[in-house]
Amino acid sequence: FTYQEHGLGGLDLEANGLGINNLIYASIVLSRKKNEEHFRFFLIEEPEAHLHPQMLRTFFGKLNRIESHQVFVSSHSSMITAEVDITKITLMKRFDGGVPKVTHLNDVYGKDEMKAHRTYLHKFLDSTRSQLLFARSVIFVEGISEALLISKFAELMGKSLQDAGIEIVILGAKGGFDHFAPLFQDDPEWKCAFITDDDSAPEDIATKERSLPEETITSPRTYAGVGTFEYELLRTADKADKSDVPISKKRVEKLQTAFLNATPKGSKTF
């Protein structure tokens, strides 16, 4: 018995890796699915073990087409969650040694009025962004600038977002926040924050003191900065300028120069 994918001559079965042998075994079991008295449930534990991403995607695509009986897959792979319909995902989480909590995403997104959210998430949740489903907490931001700087700010505070299991997700637009809010509303232990701009007009920004909400214990929380993220940074540096003029003034000048170089001509923001 040889497995032909290894080449024209094939290799003996004993020369295969564990991943290939698991696929062969699964294909043999699945080939018997026509017998209605057996294999009403097909249970697979972590199929990502010993399979490279492309092979895993192909295998899971085959599983998705099985209609003769139910298939249950336990996994820690964002590659799999990116391929499956979000209403077929069940999350199991344990926080601080407590009792595991089960969340059926069909209960969250399965209703007819959630169709727009389902469509968005199906397009958005690729193998990278799906990692938020495995995170202990999630921070949603609009762009790459916020994502990079928030990680750096945490580092300067002596904190590690990665060690804390906090995932930063870049949405690319403010409108994406609404699609994720239902995911966190019924789970007070699964923390989530949305960090965005309030997009004030340039002439209104100067009169605003703050847009951040008061501290609450609810999740998700939405934090809207005054104007834009870049303006908020510059204004913070400008306030610090009053306490330490020589150092902070240089900081303001560097920020302002960088923003001016990146700002289209004719803009009234700066």
PDB file of C-alpha atoms in Angstrom:
ATOM      1  CA  PHE A   1       0.000   0.000   0.000  1.00  0.00           C
ATOM      2  CA  THR A   2       1.529   3.332  -1.058  1.00  0.00           C
ATOM      3  CA  TYR A   3       0.435   6.935  -0.892  1.00  0.00           C
ATOM      4  CA  GLN A   4       0.913   8.457  -4.350  1.00  0.00           C
ATOM      5  CA  GLU A   5       1.130  12.122  -3.307  1.00  0.00           C
ATOM      6  CA  HIS A   6       4.765  11.512  -2.370  1.00  0.00           C
ATOM      7  CA  GLY A   7       5.674  11.041  -6.049  1.00  0.00           C
ATOM      8  CA  LEU A   8       5.275   8.686  -8.990  1.00  0.00           C
ATOM      9  CA  GLY A   9       6.528   5.690  -7.062  1.00  0.00           C
ATOM     10  CA  GLY A  10       4.830   6.606  -3.793  1.00  0.00           C
ATOM     11  CA  LEU A  11       6.063   5.728  -0.321  1.00  0.00           C
ATOM     12  CA  ASP A  12       5.179   2.917   2.025  1.00  0.00           C
ATOM     13  CA  LEU A  13       2.457   3.782   4.501  1.00  0.00           C
ATOM     14  CA  GLU A  14       4.891   3.443   7.390  1.00  0.00           C
ATOM     15  CA  ALA A  15       6.977   6.252   5.865  1.00  0.00           C
ATOM     16  CA  ASN A  16       4.115   8.771   6.070  1.00  0.00           C
ATOM     17  CA  GLY A  17       3.920  11.410   8.761  1.00  0.00           C
ATOM     18  CA  LEU A  18       1.226  11.333  11.426  1.00  0.00           C
ATOM     19  CA  GLY A  19      -0.815  14.010   9.670  1.00  0.00           C
ATOM     20  CA  ILE A  20      -1.088  12.070   6.395  1.00  0.00           C
ATOM     21  CA  ASN A  21      -1.892   8.844   8.213  1.00  0.00           C
ATOM     22  CA  ASN A  22      -4.651  10.618  10.137  1.00  0.00           C
ATOM     23  CA  LEU A  23      -6.127  11.825   6.835  1.00  0.00           C
ATOM     24  CA  ILE A  24      -6.041   8.278   5.435  1.00  0.00           C
ATOM     25  CA  TYR A  25      -7.754   6.946   8.532  1.00  0.00           C
ATOM     26  CA  ALA A  26     -10.413   9.704   8.383  1.00  0.00           C
ATOM     27  CA  SER A  27     -11.075   9.008   4.693  1.00  0.00           C
ATOM     28  CA  ILE A  28     -11.590   5.302   5.445  1.00  0.00           C
ATOM     29  CA  VAL A  29     -14.075   6.089   8.224  1.00  0.00           C
ATOM     30  CA  LEU A  30     -15.899   8.638   6.076  1.00  0.00           C
ATOM     31  CA  SER A  31     -16.126   6.180   3.185  1.00  0.00           C
ATOM     32  CA  ARG A  32     -18.505   4.112   5.321  1.00  0.00           C
ATOM     33  CA  LYS A  33     -20.929   6.956   5.921  1.00  0.00           C
ATOM     34  CA  LYS A  34     -23.564   5.469   3.617  1.00  0.00           C
ATOM     35  CA  ASN A  35     -24.523   2.998   6.330  1.00  0.00           C
ATOM     36  CA  GLU A  36     -27.274   4.925   8.095  1.00  0.00           C
ATOM     37  CA  GLU A  37     -27.068   2.781  11.225  1.00  0.00           C
ATOM     38  CA  HIS A  38     -23.526   3.885  12.033  1.00  0.00           C
ATOM     39  CA  PHE A  39     -21.481   7.079  12.327  1.00  0.00           C
ATOM     40  CA  ARG A  40     -24.368   9.434  12.934  1.00  0.00           C
ATOM     41  CA  PHE A  41     -21.800  11.725  14.577  1.00  0.00           C
ATOM     42  CA  PHE A  42     -18.255  12.159  13.353  1.00  0.00           C
ATOM     43  CA  LEU A  43     -15.991  13.567  16.076  1.00  0.00           C
ATOM     44  CA  ILE A  44     -12.594  15.062  15.222  1.00  0.00           C
ATOM     45  CA  GLU A  45     -10.179  16.410  17.802  1.00  0.00           C
ATOM     46  CA  GLU A  46      -7.789  19.147  16.648  1.00  0.00           C
ATOM     47  CA  PRO A  47      -7.350  18.209  12.973  1.00  0.00           C
ATOM     48  CA  GLU A  48      -4.729  20.965  12.694  1.00  0.00           C
ATOM     49  CA  ALA A  49      -2.209  18.732  14.470  1.00  0.00           C
ATOM     50  CA  HIS A  50       0.531  17.636  12.041  1.00  0.00           C
ATOM     51  CA  LEU A  51      -1.128  19.248   9.003  1.00  0.00           C
ATOM     52  CA  HIS A  52       0.169  22.301   7.177  1.00  0.00           C
ATOM     53  CA  PRO A  53      -2.364  25.133   6.606  1.00  0.00           C
ATOM     54  CA  GLN A  54      -3.158  24.369   2.960  1.00  0.00           C
ATOM     55  CA  MET A  55      -3.787  20.679   3.648  1.00  0.00           C
ATOM     56  CA  LEU A  56      -5.895  21.610   6.674  1.00  0.00           C
ATOM     57  CA  ARG A  57      -7.982  23.988   4.586  1.00  0.00           C
ATOM     58  CA  THR A  58      -8.558  21.314   1.934  1.00  0.00           C
ATOM     59  CA  PHE A  59      -9.502  18.702   4.527  1.00  0.00           C
ATOM     60  CA  PHE A  60     -11.902  21.021   6.336  1.00  0.00           C
ATOM     61  CA  GLY A  61     -13.461  22.029   3.016  1.00  0.00           C
ATOM     62  CA  LYS A  62     -14.270  18.369   2.428  1.00  0.00           C
ATOM     63  CA  LEU A  63     -15.782  18.064   5.898  1.00  0.00           C
ATOM     64  CA  ASN A  64     -17.992  21.102   5.252  1.00  0.00           C
ATOM     65  CA  ARG A  65     -19.615  19.267   2.339  1.00  0.00           C
ATOM     66  CA  ILE A  66     -20.695  16.258   4.389  1.00  0.00           C
ATOM     67  CA  GLU A  67     -24.473  16.225   4.827  1.00  0.00           C
ATOM     68  CA  SER A  68     -25.171  12.606   5.730  1.00  0.00           C
ATOM     69  CA  HIS A  69     -24.377  13.099   9.414  1.00  0.00           C
ATOM     70  CA  GLN A  70     -23.121  15.706  11.842  1.00  0.00           C
ATOM     71  CA  VAL A  71     -19.448  16.558  12.198  1.00  0.00           C
ATOM     72  CA  PHE A  72     -18.076  17.961  15.469  1.00  0.00           C
ATOM     73  CA  VAL A  73     -14.579  19.446  15.418  1.00  0.00           C
ATOM     74  CA  SER A  74     -12.668  20.681  18.471  1.00  0.00           C
ATOM     75  CA  SER A  75      -9.909  23.073  17.497  1.00  0.00           C
ATOM     76  CA  HIS A  76      -7.573  25.876  18.521  1.00  0.00           C
ATOM     77  CA  SER A  77      -6.948  26.861  14.902  1.00  0.00           C
ATOM     78  CA  SER A  78      -8.013  30.212  13.476  1.00  0.00           C
ATOM     79  CA  MET A  79      -7.590  28.615  10.048  1.00  0.00           C
ATOM     80  CA  ILE A  80     -10.632  26.455  10.791  1.00  0.00           C
ATOM     81  CA  THR A  81     -12.762  29.209  12.313  1.00  0.00           C
ATOM     82  CA  ALA A  82     -12.071  31.289   9.194  1.00  0.00           C
ATOM     83  CA  GLU A  83     -13.524  28.544   6.983  1.00  0.00           C
ATOM     84  CA  VAL A  84     -16.681  27.689   8.912  1.00  0.00           C
ATOM     85  CA  ASP A  85     -20.016  29.518   9.050  1.00  0.00           C
ATOM     86  CA  ILE A  86     -19.950  31.647  12.200  1.00  0.00           C
ATOM     87  CA  THR A  87     -23.352  30.312  13.292  1.00  0.00           C
ATOM     88  CA  LYS A  88     -21.825  26.814  13.508  1.00  0.00           C
ATOM     89  CA  ILE A  89     -19.125  27.853  15.985  1.00  0.00           C
ATOM     90  CA  THR A  90     -19.394  27.122  19.700  1.00  0.00           C
ATOM     91  CA  LEU A  91     -16.929  28.932  21.973  1.00  0.00           C
ATOM     92  CA  MET A  92     -15.737  27.405  25.230  1.00  0.00           C
ATOM     93  CA  LYS A  93     -13.871  29.756  27.561  1.00  0.00           C
ATOM     94  CA  ARG A  94     -12.608  29.608  31.114  1.00  0.00           C
ATOM     95  CA  PHE A  95     -11.621  32.784  32.986  1.00  0.00           C
ATOM     96  CA  ASP A  96      -9.426  32.790  36.095  1.00  0.00           C
ATOM     97  CA  GLY A  97      -9.960  29.118  36.837  1.00  0.00           C
ATOM     98  CA  GLY A  98     -13.730  29.407  36.852  1.00  0.00           C
ATOM     99  CA  VAL A  99     -16.342  27.147  35.319  1.00  0.00           C
ATOM    100  CA  PRO A 100     -16.026  26.906  31.504  1.00  0.00           C
ATOM    101  CA  LYS A 101     -18.630  29.005  29.719  1.00  0.00           C
ATOM    102  CA  VAL A 102     -20.183  27.832  26.467  1.00  0.00           C
ATOM    103  CA  THR A 103     -21.405  30.326  23.862  1.00  0.00           C
ATOM    104  CA  HIS A 104     -23.245  29.127  20.763  1.00  0.00           C
ATOM    105  CA  LEU A 105     -22.704  31.790  18.122  1.00  0.00           C
ATOM    106  CA  ASN A 106     -25.917  30.710  16.430  1.00  0.00           C
ATOM    107  CA  ASP A 107     -27.716  32.140  19.469  1.00  0.00           C
ATOM    108  CA  VAL A 108     -25.869  35.415  18.910  1.00  0.00           C
ATOM    109  CA  TYR A 109     -25.965  35.769  15.120  1.00  0.00           C
ATOM    110  CA  GLY A 110     -28.533  33.222  13.957  1.00  0.00           C
ATOM    111  CA  LYS A 111     -31.623  35.430  13.864  1.00  0.00           C
ATOM    112  CA  ASP A 112     -32.879  37.016  10.638  1.00  0.00           C
ATOM    113  CA  GLU A 113     -32.181  40.549  11.849  1.00  0.00           C
ATOM    114  CA  MET A 114     -28.489  39.612  12.239  1.00  0.00           C
ATOM    115  CA  LYS A 115     -28.025  38.813   8.546  1.00  0.00           C
ATOM    116  CA  ALA A 116     -25.978  41.955   7.840  1.00  0.00           C
ATOM    117  CA  HIS A 117     -23.657  41.114  10.740  1.00  0.00           C
ATOM    118  CA  ARG A 118     -23.241  37.524   9.511  1.00  0.00           C
ATOM    119  CA  THR A 119     -22.378  38.693   6.006  1.00  0.00           C
ATOM    120  CA  TYR A 120     -19.777  41.146   7.316  1.00  0.00           C
ATOM    121  CA  LEU A 121     -18.157  38.624   9.667  1.00  0.00           C
ATOM    122  CA  HIS A 122     -18.010  35.954   6.987  1.00  0.00           C
ATOM    123  CA  LYS A 123     -15.929  38.311   4.837  1.00  0.00           C
ATOM    124  CA  PHE A 124     -13.915  39.820   7.683  1.00  0.00           C
ATOM    125  CA  LEU A 125     -12.876  36.828   9.797  1.00  0.00           C
ATOM    126  CA  ASP A 126      -9.871  35.444   7.956  1.00  0.00           C
ATOM    127  CA  SER A 127      -7.262  33.179   9.532  1.00  0.00           C
ATOM    128  CA  THR A 128      -5.554  36.144  11.238  1.00  0.00           C
ATOM    129  CA  ARG A 129      -8.560  38.083  12.502  1.00  0.00           C
ATOM    130  CA  SER A 130     -10.289  34.909  13.709  1.00  0.00           C
ATOM    131  CA  GLN A 131      -7.722  34.801  16.491  1.00  0.00           C
ATOM    132  CA  LEU A 132     -10.004  37.163  18.426  1.00  0.00           C
ATOM    133  CA  LEU A 133     -12.297  34.186  19.097  1.00  0.00           C
ATOM    134  CA  PHE A 134      -9.512  32.561  21.131  1.00  0.00           C
ATOM    135  CA  ALA A 135      -8.388  35.703  22.988  1.00  0.00           C
ATOM    136  CA  ARG A 136      -9.093  36.454  26.648  1.00  0.00           C
ATOM    137  CA  SER A 137      -9.850  40.094  25.766  1.00  0.00           C
ATOM    138  CA  VAL A 138     -10.052  42.099  22.546  1.00  0.00           C
ATOM    139  CA  ILE A 139      -9.191  45.682  21.592  1.00  0.00           C
ATOM    140  CA  PHE A 140     -10.699  46.875  18.302  1.00  0.00           C
ATOM    141  CA  VAL A 141      -9.055  49.834  16.555  1.00  0.00           C
ATOM    142  CA  GLU A 142      -9.587  51.627  13.266  1.00  0.00           C
ATOM    143  CA  GLY A 143      -6.094  51.523  11.775  1.00  0.00           C
ATOM    144  CA  ILE A 144      -2.528  50.264  11.944  1.00  0.00           C
ATOM    145  CA  SER A 145      -1.279  53.393  13.770  1.00  0.00           C
ATOM    146  CA  GLU A 146      -3.464  52.696  16.775  1.00  0.00           C
ATOM    147  CA  ALA A 147      -2.552  48.997  16.789  1.00  0.00           C
ATOM    148  CA  LEU A 148       1.196  49.652  16.788  1.00  0.00           C
ATOM    149  CA  LEU A 149       1.109  52.439  19.345  1.00  0.00           C
ATOM    150  CA  ILE A 150      -1.243  50.741  21.801  1.00  0.00           C
ATOM    151  CA  SER A 151       1.118  47.778  21.961  1.00  0.00           C
ATOM    152  CA  LYS A 152       4.017  50.173  22.519  1.00  0.00           C
ATOM    153  CA  PHE A 153       2.150  52.141  25.185  1.00  0.00           C
ATOM    154  CA  ALA A 154       1.422  48.890  27.039  1.00  0.00           C
ATOM    155  CA  GLU A 155       5.105  47.984  26.842  1.00  0.00           C
ATOM    156  CA  LEU A 156       6.104  51.377  28.285  1.00  0.00           C
ATOM    157  CA  MET A 157       3.700  50.716  31.159  1.00  0.00           C
ATOM    158  CA  GLY A 158       5.425  47.407  31.854  1.00  0.00           C
ATOM    159  CA  LYS A 159       2.536  45.351  30.463  1.00  0.00           C
ATOM    160  CA  SER A 160       2.446  42.731  27.722  1.00  0.00           C
ATOM    161  CA  LEU A 161      -0.789  42.440  25.757  1.00  0.00           C
ATOM    162  CA  GLN A 162       0.379  39.150  24.307  1.00  0.00           C
ATOM    163  CA  ASP A 163       1.098  37.605  27.710  1.00  0.00           C
ATOM    164  CA  ALA A 164      -2.313  38.776  28.934  1.00  0.00           C
ATOM    165  CA  GLY A 165      -4.044  37.099  25.992  1.00  0.00           C
ATOM    166  CA  ILE A 166      -5.296  40.401  24.565  1.00  0.00           C
ATOM    167  CA  GLU A 167      -5.810  40.547  20.811  1.00  0.00           C
ATOM    168  CA  ILE A 168      -5.706  43.825  18.872  1.00  0.00           C
ATOM    169  CA  VAL A 169      -7.965  43.747  15.802  1.00  0.00           C
ATOM    170  CA  ILE A 170      -7.710  46.339  13.036  1.00  0.00           C
ATOM    171  CA  LEU A 171     -11.117  47.036  11.505  1.00  0.00           C
ATOM    172  CA  GLY A 172     -10.058  49.606   8.938  1.00  0.00           C
ATOM    173  CA  ALA A 173     -13.227  51.651   9.459  1.00  0.00           C
ATOM    174  CA  LYS A 174     -15.392  52.896  12.294  1.00  0.00           C
ATOM    175  CA  GLY A 175     -18.457  51.153  10.917  1.00  0.00           C
ATOM    176  CA  GLY A 176     -17.130  47.687  11.707  1.00  0.00           C
ATOM    177  CA  PHE A 177     -17.578  48.033  15.476  1.00  0.00           C
ATOM    178  CA  ASP A 178     -21.324  47.387  15.441  1.00  0.00           C
ATOM    179  CA  HIS A 179     -20.905  43.930  13.915  1.00  0.00           C
ATOM    180  CA  PHE A 180     -18.830  42.672  16.857  1.00  0.00           C
ATOM    181  CA  ALA A 181     -20.720  44.240  19.766  1.00  0.00           C
ATOM    182  CA  PRO A 182     -23.305  41.398  20.050  1.00  0.00           C
ATOM    183  CA  LEU A 183     -20.474  38.915  20.556  1.00  0.00           C
ATOM    184  CA  PHE A 184     -19.530  40.461  23.902  1.00  0.00           C
ATOM    185  CA  GLN A 185     -22.786  41.858  25.279  1.00  0.00           C
ATOM    186  CA  ASP A 186     -23.888  38.733  27.161  1.00  0.00           C
ATOM    187  CA  ASP A 187     -20.480  37.781  28.549  1.00  0.00           C
ATOM    188  CA  PRO A 188     -19.230  40.207  31.231  1.00  0.00           C
ATOM    189  CA  GLU A 189     -15.994  38.231  31.677  1.00  0.00           C
ATOM    190  CA  TRP A 190     -14.967  38.434  28.013  1.00  0.00           C
ATOM    191  CA  LYS A 191     -13.701  42.006  27.935  1.00  0.00           C
ATOM    192  CA  CYS A 192     -13.785  44.133  24.802  1.00  0.00           C
ATOM    193  CA  ALA A 193     -12.990  47.761  23.967  1.00  0.00           C
ATOM    194  CA  PHE A 194     -13.541  49.814  20.820  1.00  0.00           C
ATOM    195  CA  ILE A 195     -11.060  52.661  20.318  1.00  0.00           C
ATOM    196  CA  THR A 196     -12.052  55.136  17.646  1.00  0.00           C
ATOM    197  CA  ASP A 197     -12.086  58.799  16.633  1.00  0.00           C
ATOM    198  CA  ASP A 198     -15.092  61.028  17.158  1.00  0.00           C
ATOM    199  CA  ASP A 199     -14.283  62.642  13.781  1.00  0.00           C
ATOM    200  CA  SER A 200     -15.023  66.186  14.934  1.00  0.00           C
ATOM    201  CA  ALA A 201     -14.688  69.013  12.437  1.00  0.00           C
ATOM    202  CA  PRO A 202     -11.353  70.894  12.758  1.00  0.00           C
ATOM    203  CA  GLU A 203     -13.062  74.064  13.939  1.00  0.00           C
ATOM    204  CA  ASP A 204     -14.828  72.184  16.766  1.00  0.00           C
ATOM    205  CA  ILE A 205     -11.853  70.251  18.118  1.00  0.00           C
ATOM    206  CA  ALA A 206     -10.268  73.113  20.040  1.00  0.00           C
ATOM    207  CA  THR A 207     -13.331  73.543  22.268  1.00  0.00           C
ATOM    208  CA  LYS A 208     -13.509  69.886  23.315  1.00  0.00           C
ATOM    209  CA  GLU A 209     -11.908  68.644  26.501  1.00  0.00           C
ATOM    210  CA  ARG A 210     -12.579  64.906  26.329  1.00  0.00           C
ATOM    211  CA  SER A 211     -14.703  62.342  24.552  1.00  0.00           C
ATOM    212  CA  LEU A 212     -13.805  59.266  26.599  1.00  0.00           C
ATOM    213  CA  PRO A 213     -16.636  57.796  28.681  1.00  0.00           C
ATOM    214  CA  GLU A 214     -16.528  57.495  32.421  1.00  0.00           C
ATOM    215  CA  GLU A 215     -15.190  54.225  33.832  1.00  0.00           C
ATOM    216  CA  THR A 216     -17.802  51.467  33.684  1.00  0.00           C
ATOM    217  CA  ILE A 217     -17.864  47.739  34.324  1.00  0.00           C
ATOM    218  CA  THR A 218     -19.809  46.894  31.201  1.00  0.00           C
ATOM    219  CA  SER A 219     -18.412  45.331  28.048  1.00  0.00           C
ATOM    220  CA  PRO A 220     -18.007  46.295  25.298  1.00  0.00           C
ATOM    221  CA  ARG A 221     -16.741  49.804  26.009  1.00  0.00           C
ATOM    222  CA  THR A 222     -16.329  52.437  23.308  1.00  0.00           C
ATOM    223  CA  TYR A 223     -13.561  55.031  23.647  1.00  0.00           C
ATOM    224  CA  ALA A 224     -13.789  57.916  21.186  1.00  0.00           C
ATOM    225  CA  GLY A 225     -10.829  60.267  21.070  1.00  0.00           C
ATOM    226  CA  VAL A 226     -11.209  63.969  20.328  1.00  0.00           C
ATOM    227  CA  GLY A 227     -10.896  64.579  16.601  1.00  0.00           C
ATOM    228  CA  THR A 228      -8.491  61.965  15.346  1.00  0.00           C
ATOM    229  CA  PHE A 229      -5.961  59.678  16.981  1.00  0.00           C
ATOM    230  CA  GLU A 230      -3.092  61.771  15.609  1.00  0.00           C
ATOM    231  CA  TYR A 231      -4.588  64.984  16.963  1.00  0.00           C
ATOM    232  CA  GLU A 232      -5.102  63.411  20.377  1.00  0.00           C
ATOM    233  CA  LEU A 233      -1.418  62.465  20.488  1.00  0.00           C
ATOM    234  CA  LEU A 234      -0.336  65.967  19.541  1.00  0.00           C
ATOM    235  CA  ARG A 235      -2.654  67.609  22.061  1.00  0.00           C
ATOM    236  CA  THR A 236      -1.378  65.330  24.833  1.00  0.00           C
ATOM    237  CA  ALA A 237       2.207  66.269  24.001  1.00  0.00           C
ATOM    238  CA  ASP A 238       1.234  69.931  23.944  1.00  0.00           C
ATOM    239  CA  LYS A 239      -0.258  69.724  27.449  1.00  0.00           C
ATOM    240  CA  ALA A 240       2.902  68.041  28.709  1.00  0.00           C
ATOM    241  CA  ASP A 241       4.826  70.944  27.207  1.00  0.00           C
ATOM    242  CA  LYS A 242       3.652  73.205  30.045  1.00  0.00           C
ATOM    243  CA  SER A 243       5.368  71.103  32.703  1.00  0.00           C
ATOM    244  CA  ASP A 244       8.666  70.429  30.951  1.00  0.00           C
ATOM    245  CA  VAL A 245       9.242  72.936  28.176  1.00  0.00           C
ATOM    246  CA  PRO A 246      12.656  71.894  26.782  1.00  0.00           C
ATOM    247  CA  ILE A 247      11.870  68.176  26.406  1.00  0.00           C
ATOM    248  CA  SER A 248       8.166  68.331  25.591  1.00  0.00           C
ATOM    249  CA  LYS A 249       8.523  71.165  23.102  1.00  0.00           C
ATOM    250  CA  LYS A 250      10.864  69.042  21.032  1.00  0.00           C
ATOM    251  CA  ARG A 251       8.315  66.230  21.231  1.00  0.00           C
ATOM    252  CA  VAL A 252       5.557  68.505  19.967  1.00  0.00           C
ATOM    253  CA  GLU A 253       7.735  69.808  17.139  1.00  0.00           C
ATOM    254  CA  LYS A 254       8.604  66.294  15.998  1.00  0.00           C
ATOM    255  CA  LEU A 255       4.975  65.196  16.030  1.00  0.00           C
ATOM    256  CA  GLN A 256       3.803  68.329  14.291  1.00  0.00           C
ATOM    257  CA  THR A 257       6.472  68.083  11.591  1.00  0.00           C
ATOM    258  CA  ALA A 258       5.617  64.445  10.935  1.00  0.00           C
ATOM    259  CA  PHE A 259       1.887  65.191  10.714  1.00  0.00           C
ATOM    260  CA  LEU A 260       2.393  68.225   8.487  1.00  0.00           C
ATOM    261  CA  ASN A 261       4.498  66.199   6.078  1.00  0.00           C
ATOM    262  CA  ALA A 262       1.732  63.604   5.858  1.00  0.00           C
ATOM    263  CA  THR A 263      -1.170  66.075   5.658  1.00  0.00           C
ATOM    264  CA  PRO A 264      -2.546  67.083   2.220  1.00  0.00           C
ATOM    265  CA  LYS A 265      -1.969  70.703   1.277  1.00  0.00           C
ATOM    266  CA  GLY A 266      -4.825  73.008   2.199  1.00  0.00           C
ATOM    267  CA  SER A 267      -5.895  71.013   5.270  1.00  0.00           C
ATOM    268  CA  LYS A 268      -6.959  73.101   8.282  1.00  0.00           C
ATOM    269  CA  THR A 269      -6.319  70.348  10.830  1.00  0.00           C
ATOM    270  CA  PHE A 270      -2.898  71.702  11.880  1.00  0.00           C
TER     271      PHE A 270
END
